[in-house]
């Protein structure tokens, strides 16, 4: 066996240090969520934008050892859950907590933001709905996105839910066509889609907030073991500095929701 002098061994060690530092960078794969602007906005030929891309960019700024890839891979929530389970995605951005997600992934404890659920209705709808109990008593047909976490919650109250498509533009147009009475969705997306589809004269948002959900960053249980620890610290830092709130407020304003004091 060839013996290297100590000085030669030190030279080899120090020469390898830059490569070791580069190797310590954590590249995490993410899957974007389809048909849910402004959480994720994808335009052909351009990088994804929106609440989640902004949050991921902010995480990389406060924790430079973390980089993200896959932001332009936009899929349904069902595929996102499958990717977390299989480990083909390391993280998912801004999903509510469900038993399945807690089984396959770890939620970073600090919520990214609060999502407020409301109803979209035909512009001439005169019903007064101030709670999910009111909605259940009315017994309407309600549409929402396939795979949404609150489908089971609505059905458990006896509300009939059409979740036949993941296209929220299609779900919005079902109201215009008279196929359903209401569309249950977060208010940012409803505002965004009504404006984007130029349906302000045909569709309105019912005023009541029916439910509020904390939106979490999820880490696959098959992700690198150091991922969760680094992300916990980064998300807390962004929350403490107010950056998470600023990101959400910026997109709320862009969607037309505007600031809320409650």
mmCIF file of N, CA, C and O in Angstrom, residues 33-68:
data_model
loop_
_atom_site.group_PDB
_atom_site.id
_atom_site.type_symbol
_atom_site.label_atom_id
_atom_site.label_comp_id
_atom_site.label_asym_id
_atom_site.label_seq_id
_atom_site.Cartn_x
_atom_site.Cartn_y
_atom_site.Cartn_z
ATOM 1 N N UNK A 33 -48.909 22.925 -7.957
ATOM 2 C CA UNK A 33 -50.323 22.523 -7.947
ATOM 3 C C UNK A 33 -51.070 23.201 -9.080
ATOM 4 O O UNK A 33 -51.046 24.424 -9.218
ATOM 5 N N UNK A 34 -51.790 22.395 -9.869
ATOM 6 C CA UNK A 34 -52.481 22.912 -11.041
ATOM 7 C C UNK A 34 -53.774 23.637 -10.671
ATOM 8 O O UNK A 34 -54.386 23.375 -9.640
ATOM 9 N N UNK A 35 -54.157 24.557 -11.551
ATOM 10 C CA UNK A 35 -55.478 25.182 -11.531
ATOM 11 C C UNK A 35 -55.810 25.846 -10.207
ATOM 12 O O UNK A 35 -56.957 25.866 -9.780
ATOM 13 N N UNK A 36 -54.807 26.414 -9.540
ATOM 14 C CA UNK A 36 -55.054 27.049 -8.256
ATOM 15 C C UNK A 36 -54.296 28.372 -8.144
ATOM 16 O O UNK A 36 -53.549 28.592 -7.192
ATOM 17 N N UNK A 37 -54.509 29.279 -9.099
ATOM 18 C CA UNK A 37 -53.877 30.590 -8.961
ATOM 19 C C UNK A 37 -54.535 31.360 -7.814
ATOM 20 O O UNK A 37 -55.713 31.133 -7.519
ATOM 21 N N UNK A 38 -53.814 32.245 -7.136
ATOM 22 C CA UNK A 38 -52.413 32.607 -7.377
ATOM 23 C C UNK A 38 -51.415 31.807 -6.536
ATOM 24 O O UNK A 38 -50.290 32.241 -6.381
ATOM 25 N N UNK A 39 -51.855 30.662 -5.951
ATOM 26 C CA UNK A 39 -50.871 29.841 -5.240
ATOM 27 C C UNK A 39 -49.760 29.424 -6.205
ATOM 28 O O UNK A 39 -48.582 29.545 -5.902
ATOM 29 N N UNK A 40 -50.155 28.913 -7.356
ATOM 30 C CA UNK A 40 -49.218 28.604 -8.436
ATOM 31 C C UNK A 40 -49.792 29.180 -9.719
ATOM 32 O O UNK A 40 -50.951 28.927 -10.046
ATOM 33 N N UNK A 41 -48.996 29.943 -10.451
ATOM 34 C CA UNK A 41 -49.401 30.490 -11.744
ATOM 35 C C UNK A 41 -48.374 30.044 -12.772
ATOM 36 O O UNK A 41 -47.179 30.304 -12.618
ATOM 37 N N UNK A 42 -48.844 29.369 -13.798
ATOM 38 C CA UNK A 42 -47.940 28.906 -14.840
ATOM 39 C C UNK A 42 -48.365 29.473 -16.178
ATOM 40 O O UNK A 42 -49.523 29.347 -16.593
ATOM 41 N N UNK A 43 -47.436 30.136 -16.837
ATOM 42 C CA UNK A 43 -47.645 30.646 -18.183
ATOM 43 C C UNK A 43 -46.616 30.015 -19.096
ATOM 44 O O UNK A 43 -45.431 29.929 -18.753
ATOM 45 N N UNK A 44 -47.066 29.586 -20.255
ATOM 46 C CA UNK A 44 -46.196 28.849 -21.168
ATOM 47 C C UNK A 44 -44.944 29.651 -21.493
ATOM 48 O O UNK A 44 -45.007 30.825 -21.847
ATOM 49 N N UNK A 45 -43.799 28.990 -21.344
ATOM 50 C CA UNK A 45 -42.530 29.622 -21.667
ATOM 51 C C UNK A 45 -41.943 30.475 -20.559
ATOM 52 O O UNK A 45 -40.866 31.060 -20.728
ATOM 53 N N UNK A 46 -42.640 30.562 -19.414
ATOM 54 C CA UNK A 46 -42.154 31.382 -18.300
ATOM 55 C C UNK A 46 -42.101 30.551 -17.026
ATOM 56 O O UNK A 46 -42.882 29.607 -16.865
ATOM 57 N N UNK A 47 -41.195 30.898 -16.119
ATOM 58 C CA UNK A 47 -41.161 30.181 -14.833
ATOM 59 C C UNK A 47 -42.458 30.403 -14.055
ATOM 60 O O UNK A 47 -43.135 31.416 -14.215
ATOM 61 N N UNK A 48 -42.777 29.454 -13.202
ATOM 62 C CA UNK A 48 -43.963 29.579 -12.362
ATOM 63 C C UNK A 48 -43.817 30.764 -11.421
ATOM 64 O O UNK A 48 -42.733 31.075 -10.932
ATOM 65 N N UNK A 49 -44.939 31.437 -11.167
ATOM 66 C CA UNK A 49 -44.983 32.525 -10.206
ATOM 67 C C UNK A 49 -46.112 32.242 -9.219
ATOM 68 O O UNK A 49 -46.841 31.262 -9.372
ATOM 69 N N UNK A 50 -46.269 33.113 -8.218
ATOM 70 C CA UNK A 50 -47.365 32.946 -7.288
ATOM 71 C C UNK A 50 -46.896 32.891 -5.847
ATOM 72 O O UNK A 50 -45.718 33.090 -5.535
ATOM 73 N N UNK A 51 -47.841 32.607 -4.965
ATOM 74 C CA UNK A 51 -47.561 32.587 -3.531
ATOM 75 C C UNK A 51 -46.466 31.571 -3.206
ATOM 76 O O UNK A 51 -45.479 31.886 -2.523
ATOM 77 N N UNK A 52 -46.632 30.342 -3.675
ATOM 78 C CA UNK A 52 -45.660 29.294 -3.324
ATOM 79 C C UNK A 52 -44.281 29.522 -3.945
ATOM 80 O O UNK A 52 -43.275 29.397 -3.233
ATOM 81 N N UNK A 53 -44.159 29.853 -5.235
ATOM 82 C CA UNK A 53 -42.826 30.178 -5.746
ATOM 83 C C UNK A 53 -42.148 31.307 -4.974
ATOM 84 O O UNK A 53 -40.932 31.262 -4.738
ATOM 85 N N UNK A 54 -42.929 32.313 -4.552
ATOM 86 C CA UNK A 54 -42.343 33.402 -3.766
ATOM 87 C C UNK A 54 -41.871 32.901 -2.396
ATOM 88 O O UNK A 54 -40.814 33.302 -1.907
ATOM 89 N N UNK A 55 -42.658 32.034 -1.771
ATOM 90 C CA UNK A 55 -42.262 31.493 -0.463
ATOM 91 C C UNK A 55 -41.004 30.639 -0.598
ATOM 92 O O UNK A 55 -40.073 30.736 0.215
ATOM 93 N N UNK A 56 -40.943 29.813 -1.619
ATOM 94 C CA UNK A 56 -39.766 28.962 -1.811
ATOM 95 C C UNK A 56 -38.525 29.800 -2.077
ATOM 96 O O UNK A 56 -37.433 29.497 -1.565
ATOM 97 N N UNK A 57 -38.668 30.868 -2.869
ATOM 98 C CA UNK A 57 -37.533 31.758 -3.121
ATOM 99 C C UNK A 57 -37.080 32.425 -1.829
ATOM 100 O O UNK A 57 -35.872 32.585 -1.582
ATOM 101 N N UNK A 58 -38.035 32.812 -0.980
ATOM 102 C CA UNK A 58 -37.696 33.439 0.298
ATOM 103 C C UNK A 58 -36.966 32.461 1.213
ATOM 104 O O UNK A 58 -36.029 32.839 1.927
ATOM 105 N N UNK A 59 -37.394 31.186 1.207
ATOM 106 C CA UNK A 59 -36.705 30.170 2.004
ATOM 107 C C UNK A 59 -35.248 30.053 1.574
ATOM 108 O O UNK A 59 -34.335 29.992 2.412
ATOM 109 N N UNK A 60 -35.009 30.024 0.274
ATOM 110 C CA UNK A 60 -33.634 29.904 -0.226
ATOM 111 C C UNK A 60 -32.796 31.127 0.137
ATOM 112 O O UNK A 60 -31.576 31.011 0.306
ATOM 113 N N UNK A 61 -33.422 32.296 0.252
ATOM 114 C CA UNK A 61 -32.672 33.496 0.628
ATOM 115 C C UNK A 61 -32.223 33.433 2.088
ATOM 116 O O UNK A 61 -31.094 33.813 2.409
ATOM 117 N N UNK A 62 -33.099 32.965 2.980
ATOM 118 C CA UNK A 62 -32.728 32.937 4.395
ATOM 119 C C UNK A 62 -31.953 31.671 4.760
ATOM 120 O O UNK A 62 -31.296 31.635 5.799
ATOM 121 N N UNK A 63 -32.029 30.646 3.916
ATOM 122 C CA UNK A 63 -31.280 29.408 4.140
ATOM 123 C C UNK A 63 -30.637 29.000 2.809
ATOM 124 O O UNK A 63 -31.190 28.185 2.054
ATOM 125 N N UNK A 64 -29.473 29.595 2.484
ATOM 126 C CA UNK A 64 -28.854 29.377 1.161
ATOM 127 C C UNK A 64 -28.440 27.934 0.892
ATOM 128 O O UNK A 64 -28.158 27.587 -0.259
ATOM 129 N N UNK A 65 -28.394 27.101 1.925
ATOM 130 C CA UNK A 65 -28.048 25.695 1.688
ATOM 131 C C UNK A 65 -29.184 24.940 1.008
ATOM 132 O O UNK A 65 -28.982 23.822 0.519
ATOM 133 N N UNK A 66 -30.379 25.519 0.961
ATOM 134 C CA UNK A 66 -31.533 24.847 0.353
ATOM 135 C C UNK A 66 -31.818 25.443 -1.012
ATOM 136 O O UNK A 66 -31.898 26.656 -1.185
ATOM 137 N N UNK A 67 -31.952 24.577 -1.998
ATOM 138 C CA UNK A 67 -32.401 24.976 -3.334
ATOM 139 C C UNK A 67 -33.572 24.079 -3.715
ATOM 140 O O UNK A 67 -33.671 22.935 -3.278
ATOM 141 N N UNK A 68 -34.448 24.617 -4.545
ATOM 142 C CA UNK A 68 -35.641 23.876 -4.963
ATOM 143 C C UNK A 68 -35.616 23.659 -6.472
ATOM 144 O O UNK A 68 -35.154 24.502 -7.235
#
